[in-house]
Amino acid sequence: MLAPYELSHLRVLEAEAIHIIREVAAEFARPALLFSGGKDSIVMLHLAVKAFAPARVPFPAMHVDTGHNFPEVLAFRDRIVAEVGVRLVVASVEDDLAAGRVVEETGPRASRNRLQTVTLLRGIEQERYDAVFGGARRDEEKARAKERVFSFRDEFGQWDPKNQRPELWSLYNGRHRQGEHIRVFPLSNWTELDIWQYIADEQIALPSIYFAHPRPVFSRDGMWMDDSALIPRLPGEQVEERVVRFRTVGDVTCTGAVESTASNLDEVIAEVAATRLTERGATRADDRISEAGMEDRKKEGYF
């Protein structure tokens, strides 16, 4: 008997993603998988395990650590990489702050999210990665919808949306010179709903933060922000306990929760199917900088 969410289109998406992952492993010398402990990177790691089973995943996972992560997500990250047996490489924003390569933002809405670009590019250069898997999906945000599956980055790690390579018949061009690299997006054709249905079908474990739970939060800019010492309060902001969950996981300072009663996979899937707001548009303050905010950051080398 088929599982409730074992849909044929999920098998097509899975096969496409596994093909892309295997193609990168065969074509590139030093690939790595960006792993934040969020649901998309968890699915991507699950697909990588499937792609090479019963052998181990033949490349490391790299986490760009802002130092402002949700504790539940960091604990899950460490547990899952140990279970899978993949090597974890941590590139730390704290190290770049200490070395003077970036400067800490100040103010009540300060975030380290933008600082991650320098840390990401430094990690890629130091480890000499020539291909880096990312968990971005085209339904997340307008700039990400412009990406190819193989996204060329120049010697400075920058992205030019007008210089994209054709991918007719699912043929991917990984040609690059030394110092350049390719960002690879195996989940490009997935939606948020696909991700959740696949998680249910495969019974993939997730951090508890994705499911409804009582949490002390306060309201800011239409989002429920975590009651964290990392976020200075503005006048009038009052902490209260609400039943919330997080649709996306990023830096504590720029990631909001949504009020929800969805405490299990079936309920989350029903909730996602009914929503008309993208997860990043609804709960990520860093995507509200400007209409072209994400595209500008991607041109600089962001995820």
CSV table of N, CA and C in Angstrom, one decimal, residues 52-194:
chain,number,residue,atom,x,y,z
A,52,PHE,N,24.0,7.7,-3.1
A,52,PHE,CA,25.3,7.0,-3.1
A,52,PHE,C,25.2,5.7,-2.2
A,53,ALA,N,24.0,5.4,-1.6
A,53,ALA,CA,23.8,4.3,-0.8
A,53,ALA,C,24.2,3.0,-1.6
A,54,PRO,N,24.8,2.0,-0.9
A,54,PRO,CA,25.2,1.9,0.5
A,54,PRO,C,26.5,2.6,0.8
A,55,ALA,N,27.2,3.2,-0.1
A,55,ALA,CA,28.4,4.0,0.2
A,55,ALA,C,28.0,5.3,0.9
A,56,ARG,N,29.0,5.9,1.5
A,56,ARG,CA,28.8,7.2,2.2
A,56,ARG,C,28.8,8.3,1.2
A,57,VAL,N,28.2,9.4,1.6
A,57,VAL,CA,28.2,10.6,0.8
A,57,VAL,C,29.6,11.1,0.6
A,58,PRO,N,30.1,11.2,-0.7
A,58,PRO,CA,31.5,11.4,-1.0
A,58,PRO,C,32.0,12.9,-0.9
A,59,PHE,N,31.2,13.7,-0.3
A,59,PHE,CA,31.6,15.1,-0.1
A,59,PHE,C,31.1,15.6,1.2
A,60,PRO,N,31.7,16.7,1.7
A,60,PRO,CA,31.4,17.2,3.1
A,60,PRO,C,30.1,18.1,3.0
A,61,ALA,N,29.6,18.4,4.2
A,61,ALA,CA,28.6,19.4,4.4
A,61,ALA,C,29.2,20.6,5.0
A,62,MET,N,28.8,21.8,4.5
A,62,MET,CA,29.4,23.0,5.0
A,62,MET,C,28.3,23.9,5.6
A,63,HIS,N,28.4,24.3,6.8
A,63,HIS,CA,27.5,25.2,7.5
A,63,HIS,C,28.1,26.6,7.6
A,64,VAL,N,27.4,27.6,7.1
A,64,VAL,CA,27.9,29.0,7.3
A,64,VAL,C,27.2,29.4,8.6
A,65,ASP,N,27.9,29.5,9.7
A,65,ASP,CA,27.4,29.7,11.0
A,65,ASP,C,27.5,31.2,11.4
A,66,THR,N,26.4,31.9,11.6
A,66,THR,CA,26.4,33.3,12.0
A,66,THR,C,26.7,33.5,13.4
A,67,GLY,N,26.5,32.4,14.2
A,67,GLY,CA,26.6,32.6,15.7
A,67,GLY,C,25.3,33.0,16.3
A,68,HIS,N,24.3,33.2,15.5
A,68,HIS,CA,23.0,33.6,15.9
A,68,HIS,C,21.9,32.6,15.5
A,69,ASN,N,22.2,31.4,15.6
A,69,ASN,CA,21.3,30.3,15.1
A,69,ASN,C,20.4,29.9,16.3
A,70,PHE,N,19.2,29.3,15.9
A,70,PHE,CA,18.3,28.7,16.8
A,70,PHE,C,19.0,27.5,17.5
A,71,PRO,N,19.0,27.4,18.8
A,71,PRO,CA,19.7,26.2,19.5
A,71,PRO,C,19.1,24.9,19.0
A,72,GLU,N,17.8,24.8,18.8
A,72,GLU,CA,17.2,23.5,18.3
A,72,GLU,C,17.8,23.1,17.0
A,73,VAL,N,18.1,24.1,16.1
A,73,VAL,CA,18.6,23.7,14.8
A,73,VAL,C,20.1,23.3,14.9
A,74,LEU,N,20.9,24.0,15.7
A,74,LEU,CA,22.3,23.5,15.8
A,74,LEU,C,22.4,22.1,16.4
A,75,ALA,N,21.5,21.8,17.4
A,75,ALA,CA,21.6,20.5,18.0
A,75,ALA,C,21.2,19.5,17.0
A,76,PHE,N,20.2,19.8,16.2
A,76,PHE,CA,19.7,18.8,15.1
A,76,PHE,C,20.9,18.7,14.1
A,77,ARG,N,21.5,19.8,13.7
A,77,ARG,CA,22.6,19.7,12.7
A,77,ARG,C,23.7,18.7,13.1
A,78,ASP,N,24.1,18.8,14.4
A,78,ASP,CA,25.2,18.0,14.9
A,78,ASP,C,24.7,16.5,14.9
A,79,ARG,N,23.5,16.3,15.3
A,79,ARG,CA,23.0,14.9,15.4
A,79,ARG,C,22.9,14.3,14.1
A,80,ILE,N,22.3,15.0,13.1
A,80,ILE,CA,22.1,14.3,11.8
A,80,ILE,C,23.4,14.1,11.0
A,81,VAL,N,24.3,15.0,11.1
A,81,VAL,CA,25.6,14.7,10.3
A,81,VAL,C,26.3,13.6,10.9
A,82,ALA,N,26.2,13.4,12.3
A,82,ALA,CA,26.8,12.2,12.9
A,82,ALA,C,26.1,10.9,12.5
A,83,GLU,N,24.8,11.0,12.4
A,83,GLU,CA,24.1,9.8,12.0
A,83,GLU,C,24.4,9.4,10.6
A,84,VAL,N,24.5,10.4,9.7
A,84,VAL,CA,24.7,10.1,8.3
A,84,VAL,C,26.2,9.7,8.0
A,85,GLY,N,27.1,10.3,8.9
A,85,GLY,CA,28.5,10.0,8.7
A,85,GLY,C,29.2,10.9,7.7
A,86,VAL,N,28.6,12.1,7.5
A,86,VAL,CA,29.2,13.1,6.6
A,86,VAL,C,30.1,14.0,7.4
A,87,ARG,N,31.2,14.5,6.8
A,87,ARG,CA,32.1,15.4,7.5
A,87,ARG,C,31.4,16.8,7.4
A,88,LEU,N,31.4,17.5,8.6
A,88,LEU,CA,30.9,18.8,8.7
A,88,LEU,C,32.0,19.8,8.8
A,89,VAL,N,31.9,20.8,7.9
A,89,VAL,CA,32.8,21.9,7.8
A,89,VAL,C,32.0,23.2,8.2
A,90,VAL,N,32.5,23.9,9.3
A,90,VAL,CA,31.8,25.1,9.7
A,90,VAL,C,32.6,26.3,9.4
A,91,ALA,N,32.0,27.2,8.6
A,91,ALA,CA,32.6,28.5,8.3
A,91,ALA,C,31.9,29.5,9.2
A,92,SER,N,32.7,30.2,10.0
A,92,SER,CA,32.1,31.0,11.1
A,92,SER,C,32.1,32.5,10.8
A,93,VAL,N,31.0,33.2,10.9
A,93,VAL,CA,31.0,34.6,10.8
A,93,VAL,C,31.8,35.3,11.9
A,94,GLU,N,31.7,34.6,13.1
A,94,GLU,CA,32.5,35.1,14.3
A,94,GLU,C,34.0,35.2,13.9
A,95,ASP,N,34.5,34.3,13.2
A,95,ASP,CA,35.9,34.3,12.8
A,95,ASP,C,36.2,35.5,11.9
A,96,ASP,N,35.3,35.8,11.0
A,96,ASP,CA,35.5,37.0,10.1
A,96,ASP,C,35.3,38.3,10.8
A,97,LEU,N,34.5,38.3,11.8
A,97,LEU,CA,34.4,39.5,12.7
A,97,LEU,C,35.7,39.8,13.4
A,98,ALA,N,36.2,38.7,14.0
A,98,ALA,CA,37.4,38.8,14.8
A,98,ALA,C,38.6,39.2,13.9
A,99,ALA,N,38.6,38.8,12.7
A,99,ALA,CA,39.7,39.1,11.8
A,99,ALA,C,39.5,40.5,11.1
A,100,GLY,N,38.4,41.1,11.3
A,100,GLY,CA,38.2,42.4,10.7
A,100,GLY,C,37.7,42.4,9.2
A,101,ARG,N,37.3,41.2,8.8
A,101,ARG,CA,36.9,41.1,7.4
A,101,ARG,C,35.5,41.6,7.2
A,102,VAL,N,34.7,41.6,8.2
A,102,VAL,CA,33.4,42.2,8.2
A,102,VAL,C,33.2,43.0,9.5
A,103,VAL,N,32.2,43.8,9.4
A,103,VAL,CA,31.9,44.7,10.6
A,103,VAL,C,30.5,44.4,11.1
A,104,GLU,N,30.3,44.3,12.4
A,104,GLU,CA,29.0,44.0,13.0
A,104,GLU,C,28.1,45.1,12.7
A,105,GLU,N,26.8,44.8,12.3
A,105,GLU,CA,25.8,45.8,12.2
A,105,GLU,C,25.3,46.2,13.6
A,106,THR,N,24.8,47.4,13.8
A,106,THR,CA,24.3,47.8,15.1
A,106,THR,C,22.8,48.3,14.9
A,107,GLY,N,22.2,48.4,16.0
A,107,GLY,CA,20.8,48.9,16.0
A,107,GLY,C,19.8,47.7,16.3
A,108,PRO,N,18.6,48.1,16.6
A,108,PRO,CA,17.6,47.0,17.0
A,108,PRO,C,17.2,46.0,15.9
A,109,ARG,N,17.5,46.4,14.6
A,109,ARG,CA,17.2,45.5,13.5
A,109,ARG,C,18.5,45.0,12.9
A,110,ALA,N,19.6,45.0,13.6
A,110,ALA,CA,20.8,44.5,13.1
A,110,ALA,C,20.8,43.0,12.9
A,111,SER,N,21.5,42.5,11.9
A,111,SER,CA,21.5,41.1,11.6
A,111,SER,C,22.9,40.7,11.0
A,112,ARG,N,23.2,39.5,11.2
A,112,ARG,CA,24.5,39.0,10.6
A,112,ARG,C,24.2,38.3,9.2
A,113,ASN,N,23.0,38.4,8.8
A,113,ASN,CA,22.6,37.6,7.6
A,113,ASN,C,23.4,38.0,6.4
A,114,ARG,N,23.6,39.3,6.2
A,114,ARG,CA,24.3,39.8,5.0
A,114,ARG,C,25.8,39.5,5.1
A,115,LEU,N,26.3,39.4,6.4
A,115,LEU,CA,27.7,39.1,6.6
A,115,LEU,C,28.1,37.7,6.2
A,116,GLN,N,27.1,36.8,6.0
A,116,GLN,CA,27.3,35.4,5.6
A,116,GLN,C,28.0,35.3,4.3
A,117,THR,N,27.8,36.3,3.4
A,117,THR,CA,28.4,36.2,2.1
A,117,THR,C,29.9,36.1,2.1
A,118,VAL,N,30.5,37.0,2.9
A,118,VAL,CA,32.0,37.0,3.1
A,118,VAL,C,32.4,35.6,3.6
A,119,THR,N,31.7,35.1,4.6
A,119,THR,CA,32.1,33.9,5.2
A,119,THR,C,31.9,32.7,4.3
A,120,LEU,N,30.8,32.7,3.5
A,120,LEU,CA,30.6,31.6,2.5
A,120,LEU,C,31.7,31.6,1.5
A,121,LEU,N,32.0,32.8,0.9
A,121,LEU,CA,33.1,32.8,-0.1
A,121,LEU,C,34.5,32.5,0.4
A,122,ARG,N,34.7,32.9,1.7
A,122,ARG,CA,36.0,32.5,2.3
A,122,ARG,C,36.1,31.0,2.5
A,123,GLY,N,35.0,30.4,3.0
A,123,GLY,CA,34.9,28.9,3.1
A,123,GLY,C,35.1,28.2,1.8
A,124,ILE,N,34.5,28.6,0.8
A,124,ILE,CA,34.7,28.0,-0.5
A,124,ILE,C,36.1,28.1,-1.0
A,125,GLU,N,36.7,29.3,-0.8
A,125,GLU,CA,38.1,29.5,-1.3
A,125,GLU,C,39.1,28.7,-0.5
A,126,GLN,N,38.9,28.7,0.8
A,126,GLN,CA,39.8,28.0,1.7
A,126,GLN,C,39.8,26.4,1.4
A,127,GLU,N,38.6,25.9,1.2
A,127,GLU,CA,38.5,24.5,1.0
A,127,GLU,C,38.6,24.1,-0.5
A,128,ARG,N,38.7,25.1,-1.3
A,128,ARG,CA,38.9,24.9,-2.8
A,128,ARG,C,37.7,24.1,-3.4
A,129,TYR,N,36.5,24.4,-3.0
A,129,TYR,CA,35.4,23.8,-3.5
A,129,TYR,C,35.1,24.3,-4.9
A,130,ASP,N,34.9,23.4,-5.9
A,130,ASP,CA,34.5,23.9,-7.2
A,130,ASP,C,33.1,23.7,-7.6
A,131,ALA,N,32.3,23.1,-6.7
A,131,ALA,CA,30.8,23.0,-6.8
A,131,ALA,C,30.2,23.0,-5.4
A,132,VAL,N,29.2,23.8,-5.3
A,132,VAL,CA,28.5,23.9,-3.9
A,132,VAL,C,27.0,23.7,-4.1
A,133,PHE,N,26.5,22.7,-3.5
A,133,PHE,CA,25.1,22.4,-3.5
A,133,PHE,C,24.3,23.4,-2.6
A,134,GLY,N,23.2,24.0,-3.1
A,134,GLY,CA,22.4,24.8,-2.3
A,134,GLY,C,21.0,24.3,-2.4
A,135,GLY,N,20.2,24.6,-1.3
A,135,GLY,CA,18.8,24.1,-1.3
A,135,GLY,C,17.8,25.0,-1.7
A,136,ALA,N,18.1,26.1,-2.5
A,136,ALA,CA,17.2,27.1,-3.0
A,136,ALA,C,16.2,26.4,-3.9
A,137,ARG,N,14.9,27.0,-3.8
A,137,ARG,CA,13.9,26.6,-4.7
A,137,ARG,C,13.4,27.8,-5.5
A,138,ARG,N,12.8,27.6,-6.7
A,138,ARG,CA,12.4,28.7,-7.5
A,138,ARG,C,11.1,29.4,-7.0
A,139,ASP,N,10.4,28.7,-6.1
A,139,ASP,CA,9.2,29.3,-5.7
A,139,ASP,C,9.4,30.2,-4.4
A,140,GLU,N,10.6,30.2,-3.9
A,140,GLU,CA,10.9,31.0,-2.7
A,140,GLU,C,10.9,32.5,-2.9
A,141,GLU,N,11.5,32.9,-4.0
A,141,GLU,CA,11.8,34.4,-4.2
A,141,GLU,C,12.1,34.7,-5.6
A,142,LYS,N,11.8,35.9,-6.1
A,142,LYS,CA,11.9,36.2,-7.5
A,142,LYS,C,13.3,36.0,-8.0
A,143,ALA,N,14.3,36.4,-7.3
A,143,ALA,CA,15.7,36.3,-7.8
A,143,ALA,C,16.1,34.8,-7.9
A,144,ARG,N,15.6,34.0,-7.0
A,144,ARG,CA,16.0,32.6,-7.1
A,144,ARG,C,15.3,31.9,-8.3
A,145,ALA,N,14.2,32.5,-8.7
A,145,ALA,CA,13.5,31.9,-9.9
A,145,ALA,C,14.3,32.1,-11.2
A,146,LYS,N,15.3,33.0,-11.1
A,146,LYS,CA,16.1,33.3,-12.3
A,146,LYS,C,17.3,32.3,-12.4
A,147,GLU,N,17.5,31.5,-11.4
A,147,GLU,CA,18.7,30.7,-11.4
A,147,GLU,C,18.5,29.5,-12.3
A,148,ARG,N,19.6,29.0,-12.9
A,148,ARG,CA,19.7,27.7,-13.5
A,148,ARG,C,20.0,26.7,-12.4
A,149,VAL,N,19.9,25.4,-12.8
A,149,VAL,CA,20.3,24.3,-11.9
A,149,VAL,C,21.8,24.4,-11.6
A,150,PHE,N,22.6,24.6,-12.7
A,150,PHE,CA,24.1,24.9,-12.5
A,150,PHE,C,24.2,26.4,-12.7
A,151,SER,N,24.6,27.1,-11.6
A,151,SER,CA,24.7,28.5,-11.6
A,151,SER,C,26.1,28.9,-11.5
A,152,PHE,N,26.6,29.5,-12.6
A,152,PHE,CA,28.1,29.9,-12.7
A,152,PHE,C,28.4,31.0,-11.8
A,153,ARG,N,29.5,31.0,-11.0
A,153,ARG,CA,30.0,32.0,-10.2
A,153,ARG,C,31.4,32.3,-10.6
A,154,ASP,N,31.8,33.6,-10.8
A,154,ASP,CA,33.1,34.0,-11.3
A,154,ASP,C,34.1,33.9,-10.2
A,155,GLU,N,35.4,34.3,-10.5
A,155,GLU,CA,36.5,34.2,-9.5
A,155,GLU,C,36.2,35.0,-8.2
A,156,PHE,N,35.3,35.9,-8.2
A,156,PHE,CA,34.9,36.7,-7.0
A,156,PHE,C,33.7,36.1,-6.3
A,157,GLY,N,33.2,35.0,-6.8
A,157,GLY,CA,32.0,34.4,-6.3
A,157,GLY,C,30.7,35.0,-6.6
A,158,GLN,N,30.8,35.9,-7.6
A,158,GLN,CA,29.6,36.7,-8.0
A,158,GLN,C,28.7,36.1,-9.0
A,159,TRP,N,27.5,36.4,-9.0
A,159,TRP,CA,26.5,35.9,-9.9
A,159,TRP,C,26.0,37.0,-10.9
A,160,ASP,N,25.9,36.6,-12.2
A,160,ASP,CA,25.4,37.6,-13.2
A,160,ASP,C,24.1,37.0,-13.8
A,161,PRO,N,22.9,37.5,-13.4
A,161,PRO,CA,21.7,36.9,-13.9
A,161,PRO,C,21.6,36.9,-15.4
A,162,LYS,N,22.3,37.8,-16.1
A,162,LYS,CA,22.3,37.9,-17.5
A,162,LYS,C,23.2,37.0,-18.2
A,163,ASN,N,24.0,36.3,-17.5
A,163,ASN,CA,25.1,35.4,-18.0
A,163,ASN,C,24.8,34.0,-17.5
A,164,GLN,N,23.6,33.5,-17.9
A,164,GLN,CA,23.2,32.1,-17.5
A,164,GLN,C,23.4,31.2,-18.7
A,165,ARG,N,23.7,30.0,-18.4
A,165,ARG,CA,24.0,29.0,-19.4
A,165,ARG,C,22.7,28.2,-19.7
A,166,PRO,N,22.4,27.9,-21.0
A,166,PRO,CA,21.2,27.1,-21.3
A,166,PRO,C,21.3,25.7,-20.8
A,167,GLU,N,20.2,25.1,-20.4
A,167,GLU,CA,20.1,23.8,-19.9
A,167,GLU,C,19.0,23.0,-20.6
A,168,LEU,N,19.1,23.0,-21.9
A,168,LEU,CA,18.2,22.2,-22.7
A,168,LEU,C,18.3,20.7,-22.5
A,169,TRP,N,17.2,20.0,-22.5
A,169,TRP,CA,17.3,18.5,-22.3
A,169,TRP,C,18.0,18.1,-21.1
A,170,SER,N,18.0,19.0,-20.0
A,170,SER,CA,18.6,18.7,-18.7
A,170,SER,C,20.1,18.4,-18.9
A,171,LEU,N,20.7,19.0,-19.8
A,171,LEU,CA,22.2,19.0,-20.0
A,171,LEU,C,22.8,20.1,-19.3
A,172,TYR,N,23.7,19.9,-18.3
A,172,TYR,CA,24.3,20.9,-17.4
A,172,TYR,C,25.7,21.2,-17.8
A,173,ASN,N,26.1,22.4,-17.9
A,173,ASN,CA,27.4,22.9,-18.3
A,173,ASN,C,28.2,23.3,-17.0
A,174,GLY,N,29.1,22.5,-16.6
A,174,GLY,CA,29.9,22.7,-15.4
A,174,GLY,C,31.3,23.3,-15.7
A,175,ARG,N,31.5,23.7,-16.9
A,175,ARG,CA,32.8,24.3,-17.3
A,175,ARG,C,33.2,25.5,-16.5
A,176,HIS,N,34.4,25.5,-15.9
A,176,HIS,CA,34.8,26.7,-15.2
A,176,HIS,C,36.3,26.6,-15.1
A,177,ARG,N,36.9,27.8,-14.9
A,177,ARG,CA,38.4,27.9,-14.7
A,177,ARG,C,38.7,27.9,-13.2
A,178,GLN,N,40.0,27.7,-12.9
A,178,GLN,CA,40.4,27.7,-11.5
A,178,GLN,C,40.0,29.0,-10.8
A,179,GLY,N,39.5,28.9,-9.6
A,179,GLY,CA,39.0,30.0,-8.9
A,179,GLY,C,37.6,30.3,-9.1
A,180,GLU,N,37.0,29.8,-10.1
A,180,GLU,CA,35.5,29.9,-10.4
A,180,GLU,C,34.8,28.7,-9.7
A,181,HIS,N,33.6,28.8,-9.6
A,181,HIS,CA,32.8,27.6,-9.1
A,181,HIS,C,31.4,27.7,-9.6
A,182,ILE,N,30.7,26.6,-9.4
A,182,ILE,CA,29.3,26.4,-9.8
A,182,ILE,C,28.5,26.2,-8.5
A,183,ARG,N,27.4,27.0,-8.4
A,183,ARG,CA,26.4,26.7,-7.4
A,183,ARG,C,25.3,25.7,-8.0
A,184,VAL,N,25.0,24.7,-7.3
A,184,VAL,CA,24.1,23.7,-7.9
A,184,VAL,C,22.9,23.6,-7.0
A,185,PHE,N,21.7,23.6,-7.7
A,185,PHE,CA,20.4,23.6,-7.0
A,185,PHE,C,19.6,22.4,-7.4
A,186,PRO,N,19.7,21.3,-6.7
A,186,PRO,CA,19.0,20.1,-7.1
A,186,PRO,C,17.5,20.2,-6.8
A,187,LEU,N,17.1,21.2,-6.0
A,187,LEU,CA,15.7,21.3,-5.6
A,187,LEU,C,15.0,22.4,-6.4
A,188,SER,N,15.6,22.8,-7.5
A,188,SER,CA,15.1,24.0,-8.3
A,188,SER,C,13.6,23.8,-8.6
A,189,ASN,N,13.2,22.6,-9.0
A,189,ASN,CA,11.8,22.4,-9.5
A,189,ASN,C,10.8,22.0,-8.4
A,190,TRP,N,11.3,22.0,-7.1
A,190,TRP,CA,10.4,21.6,-6.0
A,190,TRP,C,9.7,22.9,-5.5
A,191,THR,N,8.5,22.7,-4.9
A,191,THR,CA,7.9,23.8,-4.1
A,191,THR,C,7.9,23.5,-2.7
A,192,GLU,N,7.5,24.4,-1.9
A,192,GLU,CA,7.4,24.2,-0.4
A,192,GLU,C,6.5,23.0,-0.1
A,193,LEU,N,5.4,22.9,-0.8
A,193,LEU,CA,4.5,21.8,-0.6
A,193,LEU,C,5.1,20.5,-1.0
A,194,ASP,N,5.9,20.4,-2.1
A,194,ASP,CA,6.6,19.2,-2.5
A,194,ASP,C,7.5,18.8,-1.3
